[in-house]
Short mmCIF file of C-alpha atoms in Angstrom, two decimals:
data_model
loop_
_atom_site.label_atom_id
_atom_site.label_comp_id
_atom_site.label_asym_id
_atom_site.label_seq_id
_atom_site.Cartn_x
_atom_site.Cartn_y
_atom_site.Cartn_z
CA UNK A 15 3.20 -21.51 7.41
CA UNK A 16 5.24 -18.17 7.47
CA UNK A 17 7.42 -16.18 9.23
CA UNK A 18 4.63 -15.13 11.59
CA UNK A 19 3.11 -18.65 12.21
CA UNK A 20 1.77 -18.71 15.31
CA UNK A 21 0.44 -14.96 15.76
CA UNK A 22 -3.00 -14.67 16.52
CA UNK A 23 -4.76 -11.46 14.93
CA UNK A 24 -8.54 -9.87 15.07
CA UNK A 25 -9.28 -7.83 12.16
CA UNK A 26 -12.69 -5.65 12.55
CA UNK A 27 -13.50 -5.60 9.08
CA UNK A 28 -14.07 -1.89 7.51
CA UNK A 29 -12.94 0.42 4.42
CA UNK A 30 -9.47 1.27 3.59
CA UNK A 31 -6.12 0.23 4.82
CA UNK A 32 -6.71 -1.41 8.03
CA UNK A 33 -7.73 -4.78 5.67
CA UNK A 34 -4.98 -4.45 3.30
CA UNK A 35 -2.75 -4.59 6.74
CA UNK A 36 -4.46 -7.88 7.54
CA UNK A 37 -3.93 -9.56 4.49
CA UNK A 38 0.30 -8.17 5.16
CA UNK A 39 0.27 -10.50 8.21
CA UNK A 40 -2.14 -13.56 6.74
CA UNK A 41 0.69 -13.39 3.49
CA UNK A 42 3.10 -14.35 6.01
CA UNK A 43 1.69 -16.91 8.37
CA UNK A 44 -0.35 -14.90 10.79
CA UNK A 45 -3.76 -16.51 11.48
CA UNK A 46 -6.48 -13.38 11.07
CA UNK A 47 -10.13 -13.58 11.59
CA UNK A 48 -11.94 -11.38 9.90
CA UNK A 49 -15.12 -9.89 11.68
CA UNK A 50 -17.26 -9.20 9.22
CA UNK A 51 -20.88 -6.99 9.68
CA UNK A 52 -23.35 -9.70 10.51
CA UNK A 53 -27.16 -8.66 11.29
CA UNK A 54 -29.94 -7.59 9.09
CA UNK A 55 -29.07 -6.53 5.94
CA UNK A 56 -25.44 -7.38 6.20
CA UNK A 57 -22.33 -7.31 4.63
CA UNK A 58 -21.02 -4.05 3.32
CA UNK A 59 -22.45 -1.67 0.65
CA UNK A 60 -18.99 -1.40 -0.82
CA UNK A 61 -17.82 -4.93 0.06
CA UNK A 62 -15.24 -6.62 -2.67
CA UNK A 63 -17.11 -9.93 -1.88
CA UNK A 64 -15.36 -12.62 -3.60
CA UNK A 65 -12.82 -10.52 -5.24
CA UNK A 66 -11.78 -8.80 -2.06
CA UNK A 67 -8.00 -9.79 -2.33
CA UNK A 68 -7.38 -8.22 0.69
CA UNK A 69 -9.16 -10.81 2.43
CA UNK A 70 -7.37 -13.81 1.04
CA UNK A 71 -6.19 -16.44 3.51
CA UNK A 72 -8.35 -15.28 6.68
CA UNK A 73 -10.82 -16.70 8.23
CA UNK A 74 -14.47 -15.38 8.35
CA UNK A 75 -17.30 -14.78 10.86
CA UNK A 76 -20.44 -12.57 10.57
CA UNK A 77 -21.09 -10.70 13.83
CA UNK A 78 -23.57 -8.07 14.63
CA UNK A 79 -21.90 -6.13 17.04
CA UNK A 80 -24.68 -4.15 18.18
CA UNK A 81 -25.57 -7.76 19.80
CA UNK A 82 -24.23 -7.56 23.35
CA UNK A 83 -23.53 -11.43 23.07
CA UNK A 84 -22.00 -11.14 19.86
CA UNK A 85 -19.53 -8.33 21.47
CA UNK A 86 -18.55 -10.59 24.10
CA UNK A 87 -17.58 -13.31 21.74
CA UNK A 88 -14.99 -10.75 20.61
CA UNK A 89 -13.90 -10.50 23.56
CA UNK A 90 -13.71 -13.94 23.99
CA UNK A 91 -11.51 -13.82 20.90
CA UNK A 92 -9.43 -10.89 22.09
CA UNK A 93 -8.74 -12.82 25.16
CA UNK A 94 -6.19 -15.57 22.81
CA UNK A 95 -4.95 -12.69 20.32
CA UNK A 96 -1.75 -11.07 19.91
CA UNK A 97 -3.10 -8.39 17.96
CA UNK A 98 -6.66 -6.77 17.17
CA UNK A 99 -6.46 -4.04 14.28
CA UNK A 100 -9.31 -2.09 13.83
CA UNK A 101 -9.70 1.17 11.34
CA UNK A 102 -13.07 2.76 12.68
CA UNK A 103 -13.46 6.41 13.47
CA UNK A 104 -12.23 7.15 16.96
CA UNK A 105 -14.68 6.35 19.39
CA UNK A 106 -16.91 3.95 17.33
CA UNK A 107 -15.22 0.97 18.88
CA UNK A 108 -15.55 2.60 22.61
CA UNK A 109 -18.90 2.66 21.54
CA UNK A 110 -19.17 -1.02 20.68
CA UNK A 111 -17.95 -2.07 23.56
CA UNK A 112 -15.00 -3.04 22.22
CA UNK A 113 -11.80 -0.13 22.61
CA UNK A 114 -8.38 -0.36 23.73
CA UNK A 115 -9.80 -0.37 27.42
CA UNK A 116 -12.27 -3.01 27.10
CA UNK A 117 -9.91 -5.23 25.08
CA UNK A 118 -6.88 -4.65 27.14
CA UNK A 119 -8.54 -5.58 30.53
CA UNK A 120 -9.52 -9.38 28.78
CA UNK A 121 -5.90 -9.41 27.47
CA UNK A 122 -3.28 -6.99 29.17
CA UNK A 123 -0.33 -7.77 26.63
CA UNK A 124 -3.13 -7.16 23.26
CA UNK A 125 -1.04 -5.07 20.70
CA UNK A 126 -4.24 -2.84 19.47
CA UNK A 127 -3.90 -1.43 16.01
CA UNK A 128 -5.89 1.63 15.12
CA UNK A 129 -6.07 2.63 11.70
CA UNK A 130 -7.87 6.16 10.86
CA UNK A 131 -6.76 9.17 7.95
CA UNK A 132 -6.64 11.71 10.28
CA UNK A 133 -5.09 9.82 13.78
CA UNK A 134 -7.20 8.88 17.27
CA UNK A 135 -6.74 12.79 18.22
CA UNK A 136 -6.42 16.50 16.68
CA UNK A 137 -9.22 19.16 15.03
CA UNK A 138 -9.93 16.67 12.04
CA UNK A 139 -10.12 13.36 13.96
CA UNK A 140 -13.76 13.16 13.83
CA UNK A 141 -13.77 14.46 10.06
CA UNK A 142 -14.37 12.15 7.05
CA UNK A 143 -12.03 11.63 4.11
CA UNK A 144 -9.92 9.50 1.82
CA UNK A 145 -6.54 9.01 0.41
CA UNK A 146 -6.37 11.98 -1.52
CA UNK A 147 -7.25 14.33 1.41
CA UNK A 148 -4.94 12.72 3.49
CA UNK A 149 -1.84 13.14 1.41
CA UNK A 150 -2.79 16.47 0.03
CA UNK A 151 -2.93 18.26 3.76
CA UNK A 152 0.16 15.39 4.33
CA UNK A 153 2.35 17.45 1.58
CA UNK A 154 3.13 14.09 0.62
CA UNK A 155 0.76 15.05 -2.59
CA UNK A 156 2.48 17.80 -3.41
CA UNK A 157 5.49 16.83 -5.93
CA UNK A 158 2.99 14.73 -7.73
CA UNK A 159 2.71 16.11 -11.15
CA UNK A 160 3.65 18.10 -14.25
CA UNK A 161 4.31 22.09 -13.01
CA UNK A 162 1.07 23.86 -13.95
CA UNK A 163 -0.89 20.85 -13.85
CA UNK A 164 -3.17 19.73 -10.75
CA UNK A 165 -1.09 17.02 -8.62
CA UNK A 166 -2.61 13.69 -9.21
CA UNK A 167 -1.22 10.23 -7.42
CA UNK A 168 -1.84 6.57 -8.16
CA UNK A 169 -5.24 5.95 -5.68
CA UNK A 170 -5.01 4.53 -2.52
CA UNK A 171 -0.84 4.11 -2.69
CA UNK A 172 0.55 6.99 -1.62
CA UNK A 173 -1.75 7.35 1.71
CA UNK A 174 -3.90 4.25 2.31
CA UNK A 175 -1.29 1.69 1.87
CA UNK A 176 2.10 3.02 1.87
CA UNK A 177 1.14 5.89 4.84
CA UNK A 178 -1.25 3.51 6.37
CA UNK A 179 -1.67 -0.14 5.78
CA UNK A 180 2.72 -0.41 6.14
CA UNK A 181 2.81 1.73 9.12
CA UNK A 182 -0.17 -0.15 11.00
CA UNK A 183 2.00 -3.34 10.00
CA UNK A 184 5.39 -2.28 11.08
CA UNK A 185 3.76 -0.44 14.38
CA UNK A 186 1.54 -3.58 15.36
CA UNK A 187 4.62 -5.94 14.68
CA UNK A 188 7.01 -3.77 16.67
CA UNK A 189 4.32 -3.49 19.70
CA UNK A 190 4.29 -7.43 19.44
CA UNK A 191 7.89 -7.76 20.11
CA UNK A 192 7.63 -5.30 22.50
CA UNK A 193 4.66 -7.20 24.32
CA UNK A 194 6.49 -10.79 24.31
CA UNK A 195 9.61 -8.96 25.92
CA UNK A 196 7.63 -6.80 28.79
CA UNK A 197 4.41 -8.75 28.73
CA UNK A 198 2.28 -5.41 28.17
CA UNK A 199 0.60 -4.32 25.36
CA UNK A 200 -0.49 -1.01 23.86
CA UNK A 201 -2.42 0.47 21.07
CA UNK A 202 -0.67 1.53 17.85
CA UNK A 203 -2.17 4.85 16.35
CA UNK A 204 -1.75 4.82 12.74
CA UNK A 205 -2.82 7.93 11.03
CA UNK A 206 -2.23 8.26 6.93
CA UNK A 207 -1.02 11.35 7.78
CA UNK A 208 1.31 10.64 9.56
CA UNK A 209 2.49 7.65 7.95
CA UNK A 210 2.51 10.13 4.82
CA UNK A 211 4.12 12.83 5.87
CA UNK A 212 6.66 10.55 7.05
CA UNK A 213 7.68 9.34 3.95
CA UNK A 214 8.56 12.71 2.99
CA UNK A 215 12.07 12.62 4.95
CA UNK A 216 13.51 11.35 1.85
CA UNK A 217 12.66 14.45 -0.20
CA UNK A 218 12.37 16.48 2.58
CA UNK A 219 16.34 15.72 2.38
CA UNK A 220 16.44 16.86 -0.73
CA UNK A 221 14.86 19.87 -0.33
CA UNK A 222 17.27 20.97 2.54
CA UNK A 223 19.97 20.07 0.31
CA UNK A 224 18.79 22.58 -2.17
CA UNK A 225 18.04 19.54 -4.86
CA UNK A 226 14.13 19.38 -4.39
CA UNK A 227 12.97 23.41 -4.59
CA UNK A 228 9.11 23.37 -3.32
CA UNK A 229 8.57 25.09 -7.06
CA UNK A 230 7.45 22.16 -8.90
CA UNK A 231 9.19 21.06 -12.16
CA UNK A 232 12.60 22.18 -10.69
CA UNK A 233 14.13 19.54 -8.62
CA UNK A 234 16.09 16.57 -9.64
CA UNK A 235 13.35 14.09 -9.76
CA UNK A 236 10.40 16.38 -11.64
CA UNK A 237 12.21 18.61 -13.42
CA UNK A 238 14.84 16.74 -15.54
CA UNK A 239 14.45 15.54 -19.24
CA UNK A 240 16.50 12.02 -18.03
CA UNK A 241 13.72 11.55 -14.97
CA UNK A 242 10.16 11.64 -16.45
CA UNK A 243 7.13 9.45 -18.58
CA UNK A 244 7.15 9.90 -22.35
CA UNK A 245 4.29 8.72 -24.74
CA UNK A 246 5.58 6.96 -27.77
CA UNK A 247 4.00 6.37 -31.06
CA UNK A 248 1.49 3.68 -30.50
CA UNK A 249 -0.13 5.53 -27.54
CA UNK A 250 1.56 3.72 -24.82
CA UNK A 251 4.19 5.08 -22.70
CA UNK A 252 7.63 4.61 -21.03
CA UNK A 253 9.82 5.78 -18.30
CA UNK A 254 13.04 6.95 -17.98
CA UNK A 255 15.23 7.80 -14.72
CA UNK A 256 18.86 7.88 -15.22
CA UNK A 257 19.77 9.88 -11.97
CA UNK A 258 23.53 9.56 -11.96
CA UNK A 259 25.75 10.84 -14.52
CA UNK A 260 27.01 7.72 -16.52
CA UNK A 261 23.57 6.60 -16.38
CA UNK A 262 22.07 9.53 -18.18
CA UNK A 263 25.50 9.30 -20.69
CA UNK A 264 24.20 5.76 -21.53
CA UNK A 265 20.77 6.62 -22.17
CA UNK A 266 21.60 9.42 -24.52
CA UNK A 267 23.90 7.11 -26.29
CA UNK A 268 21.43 4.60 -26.79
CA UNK A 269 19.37 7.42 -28.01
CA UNK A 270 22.07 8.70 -30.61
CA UNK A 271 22.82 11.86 -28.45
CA UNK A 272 25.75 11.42 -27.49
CA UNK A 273 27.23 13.70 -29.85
CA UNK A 274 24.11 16.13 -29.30
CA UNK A 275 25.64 19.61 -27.61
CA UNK A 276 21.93 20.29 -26.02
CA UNK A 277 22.79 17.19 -24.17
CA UNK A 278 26.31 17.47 -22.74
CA UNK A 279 24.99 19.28 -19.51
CA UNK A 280 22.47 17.22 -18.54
CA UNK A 281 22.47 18.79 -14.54
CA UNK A 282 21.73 22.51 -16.24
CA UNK A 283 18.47 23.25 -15.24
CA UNK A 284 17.54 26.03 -17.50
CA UNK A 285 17.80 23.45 -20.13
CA UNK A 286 15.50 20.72 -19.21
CA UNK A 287 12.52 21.94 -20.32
CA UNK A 288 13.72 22.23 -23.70
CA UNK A 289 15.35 18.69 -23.69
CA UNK A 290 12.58 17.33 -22.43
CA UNK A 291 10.62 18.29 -25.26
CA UNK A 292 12.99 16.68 -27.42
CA UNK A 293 12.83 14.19 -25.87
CA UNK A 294 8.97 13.69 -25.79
CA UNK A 295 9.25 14.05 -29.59
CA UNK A 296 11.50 11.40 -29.82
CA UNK A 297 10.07 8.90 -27.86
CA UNK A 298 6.27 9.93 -30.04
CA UNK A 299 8.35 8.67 -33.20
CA UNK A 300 8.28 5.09 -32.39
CA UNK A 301 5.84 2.37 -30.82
CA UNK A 302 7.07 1.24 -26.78
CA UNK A 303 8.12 -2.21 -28.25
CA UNK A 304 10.88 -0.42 -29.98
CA UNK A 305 12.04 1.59 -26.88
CA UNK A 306 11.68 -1.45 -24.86
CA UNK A 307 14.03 -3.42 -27.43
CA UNK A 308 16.85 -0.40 -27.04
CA UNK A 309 16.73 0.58 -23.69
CA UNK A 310 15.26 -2.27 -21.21
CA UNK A 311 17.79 -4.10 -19.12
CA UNK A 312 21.05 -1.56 -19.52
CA UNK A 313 21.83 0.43 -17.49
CA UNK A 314 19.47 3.42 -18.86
CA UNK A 315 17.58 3.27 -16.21
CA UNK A 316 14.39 2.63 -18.41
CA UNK A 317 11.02 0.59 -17.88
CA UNK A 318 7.84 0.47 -20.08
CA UNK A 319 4.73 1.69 -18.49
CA UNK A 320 2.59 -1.83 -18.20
CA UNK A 321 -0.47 -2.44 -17.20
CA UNK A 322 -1.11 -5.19 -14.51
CA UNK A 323 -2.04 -8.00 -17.10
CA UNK A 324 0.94 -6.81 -19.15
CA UNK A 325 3.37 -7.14 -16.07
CA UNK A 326 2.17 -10.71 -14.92
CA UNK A 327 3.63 -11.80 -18.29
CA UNK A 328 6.54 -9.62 -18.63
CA UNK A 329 9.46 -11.94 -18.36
CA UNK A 330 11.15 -10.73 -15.30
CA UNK A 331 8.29 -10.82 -13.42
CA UNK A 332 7.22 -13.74 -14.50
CA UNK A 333 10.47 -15.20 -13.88
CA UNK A 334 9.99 -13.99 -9.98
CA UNK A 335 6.23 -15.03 -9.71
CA UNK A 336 5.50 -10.93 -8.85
CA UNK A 337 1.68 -11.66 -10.48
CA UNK A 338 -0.92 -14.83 -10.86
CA UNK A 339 -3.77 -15.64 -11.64
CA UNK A 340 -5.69 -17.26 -8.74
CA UNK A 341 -9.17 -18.41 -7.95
CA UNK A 342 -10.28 -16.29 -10.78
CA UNK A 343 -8.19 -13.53 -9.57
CA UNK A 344 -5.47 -11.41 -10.77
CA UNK A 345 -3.17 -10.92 -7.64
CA UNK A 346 -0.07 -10.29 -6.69
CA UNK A 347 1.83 -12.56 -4.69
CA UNK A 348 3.08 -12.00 -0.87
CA UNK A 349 6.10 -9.60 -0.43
CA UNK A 350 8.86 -9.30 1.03
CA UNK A 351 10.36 -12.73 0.32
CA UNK A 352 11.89 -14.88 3.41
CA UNK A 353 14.78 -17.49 2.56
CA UNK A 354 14.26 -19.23 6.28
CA UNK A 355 10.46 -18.97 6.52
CA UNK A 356 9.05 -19.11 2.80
CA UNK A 357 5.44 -17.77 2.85
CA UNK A 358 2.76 -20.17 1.37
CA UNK A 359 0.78 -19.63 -1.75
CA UNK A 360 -2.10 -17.01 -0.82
CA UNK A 361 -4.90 -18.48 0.72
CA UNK A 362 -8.64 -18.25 -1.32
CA UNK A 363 -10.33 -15.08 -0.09
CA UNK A 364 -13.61 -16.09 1.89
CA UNK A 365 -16.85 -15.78 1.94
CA UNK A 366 -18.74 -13.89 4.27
CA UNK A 367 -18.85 -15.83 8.04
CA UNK A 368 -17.82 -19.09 6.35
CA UNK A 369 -15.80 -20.05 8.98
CA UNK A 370 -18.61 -19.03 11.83
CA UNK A 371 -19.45 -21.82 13.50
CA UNK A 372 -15.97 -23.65 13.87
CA UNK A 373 -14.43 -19.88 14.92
CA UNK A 374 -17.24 -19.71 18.04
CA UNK A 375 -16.93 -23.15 18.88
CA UNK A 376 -13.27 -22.59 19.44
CA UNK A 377 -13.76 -20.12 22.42
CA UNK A 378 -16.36 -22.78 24.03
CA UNK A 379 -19.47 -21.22 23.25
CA UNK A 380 -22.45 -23.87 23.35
CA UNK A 381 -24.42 -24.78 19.83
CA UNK A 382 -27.62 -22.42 21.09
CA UNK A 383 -25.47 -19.08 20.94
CA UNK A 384 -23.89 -20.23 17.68
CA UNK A 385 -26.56 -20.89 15.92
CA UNK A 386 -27.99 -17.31 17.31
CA UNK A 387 -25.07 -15.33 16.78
CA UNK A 388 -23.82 -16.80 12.97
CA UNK A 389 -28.19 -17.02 11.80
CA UNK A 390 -28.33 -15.31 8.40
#
């Protein structure tokens, strides 16, 4: 059960963020089948297999869609969906037999979810790429590291999931409500970068307010001493981001600098480079458990840097359930949280076209053409 109980979805199953999006909408209810690649050789070369979290809670079948029977049981799925989400290249599921067109005729109020880097149209549609090339030409990239240094992100975030894999989830939800009030659907183009570039409004504020310069290393969130990642004594690191002014007061008081001159203008930026190397020096003179002991839970504004394992057992997190440890699996549970409409535990990722057979038999088709269409 979840708050989106009852909504039927067909994923196509492919790279990037057009799975992570299913696995959004299983996490809270919706009931996805996953079409998987069936045919000779199948699967995918790059395929998670049973540690593909992203698949967790959906329900399989193996199709070879170059199998004109196997297309039309699609179709015969499409024709009880709400959604079908999809993150080919534009024009590979025309090709299929299974586009917007296709699916829409079978299903006029289908909510069609496209999921590509570069969007369904434009002089790089047809070009290949990844996360990193998406949010580099995005700008989104840009702020993303030390002045001097080549911008670096966390993979897949930045683009694939937070331009992407939210966008396709927010667009394909918004379509559906659309859809139940006008009984029409449409197809959702979700582009990572667009998605992106969008999420540069925020700074892009900034920047028009004169607080975010497009000179890296001299806006208020990458230039300051109080805003930044130190590396402490044992090799491990911690943040700090005390924004506001009695923020940054507290943390230099925790710090003993309150009485430090150097410190008193902390919004001077001709002096943050300077304080921020005293500051890395600082931090370098003890281990993180000792910084963590100071500064964690005032209102410093601080946070160790953990690593995954570390933050299912940090005690906050714990105390929320944020990680587990699940069939094997290190995962993180299903966000955002509903008071009305809890979401269930995760279901168990499965495996390739385990749930065939009962899928096909539940648009009619005879044992023959199930046997056919789910043969290894």
């Amino acid at each position: 059960m979840g708050v989106l109980s009852g909504l039927r979805v067909i994923e196509i199953a492919g790279l990037g963020p057009a799975p992570f999006c299913g696995m959004l909408l299983a996490d809270m209810g919706a009931d996805v089948v996953l079409v998987e690649r069936g045919g000779a050789g199948g699967g995918d070369p790059l395929s998670l297999g049973k540690n593909a979290i992203v698949s967790r809670g959906k329900r399989s079948i193996a199709l070879d869609l170059k199998d004109p029977a196997a297309v039309d049981a699609v179709l015969r799925l499409v024709e009880g969906a709400d959604v079908l989400i999809e993150g080919m290249r534009p024009g590979v599921m025309e090709r299929l037999g299974l586009g917007p067109d296709a699916c829409l005729a079978r299903r006029p109020r289908l909510v069609y979810g496209r999921m590509t880097g570069w969007g369904q149209d434009g002089p790089l549609a047809q070009a290949a790429g990844h996360d990193i090339n998406y949010i580099a030409l995005s700008g989104a990239l840009w702020y993303a590291g030390a002045p001097g240094a080549p911008p670096t992100a966390p993979p897949t975030l930045v683009g694939d999931l937070g331009g992407g894999a939210l966008y396709l989830a927010m667009g394909v939800l918004a379509a559906v409500l659309s859809a139940r009030a006008t009984g029409q659907g449409q197809v959702v183009d979700a582009a990572v970068v667009d998605g992106s570039a969008n999420l540069m409004n925020l700074l892009l504020s900034a920047h028009a307010a004169g607080q975010m310069p497009f000179e890296r290393g001299h806006g208020l969130l990458d230039g300051p001493h109080w805003y930044g990642t130190y590396a402490c004594a044992d090799g491990q690191f911690v943040t700090v981001g005390a924004l506001e002014p009695q923020f940054n007061a507290l943390l230099f008081g925790r710090l003993g600098l309150a009485d430090d001159p150097e410190f008193r203008d902390a919004y001077d930026p001709r002096r943050w480079p300077r304080l921020r190397e005293r500051l890395a020096a600082l931090f370098a003179t003890q281990p993180r458990a000792h910084w963590v002991e100071r500064l964690e839970g005032s209102d410093a504004c601080f946070a160790p840097v953990l690593t995954p394992r570390e933050a299912l057992a940090h005690p906050h997190l714990a105390a929320r359930g944020v990680y587990a440890q699940r069939d094997g699996l290190l995962q993180a549970a299903p966000a955002p949280r509903f008071s009305g409409t809890p979401s269930a535990e995760p279901g168990a990722v499965p495996a390739r076209g385990e749930q065939g057979e009962a899928i096909l038999r539940g648009i009619g088709l005879d044992e023959a053409t199930i046997a056919r269409l789910t043969r290894p």
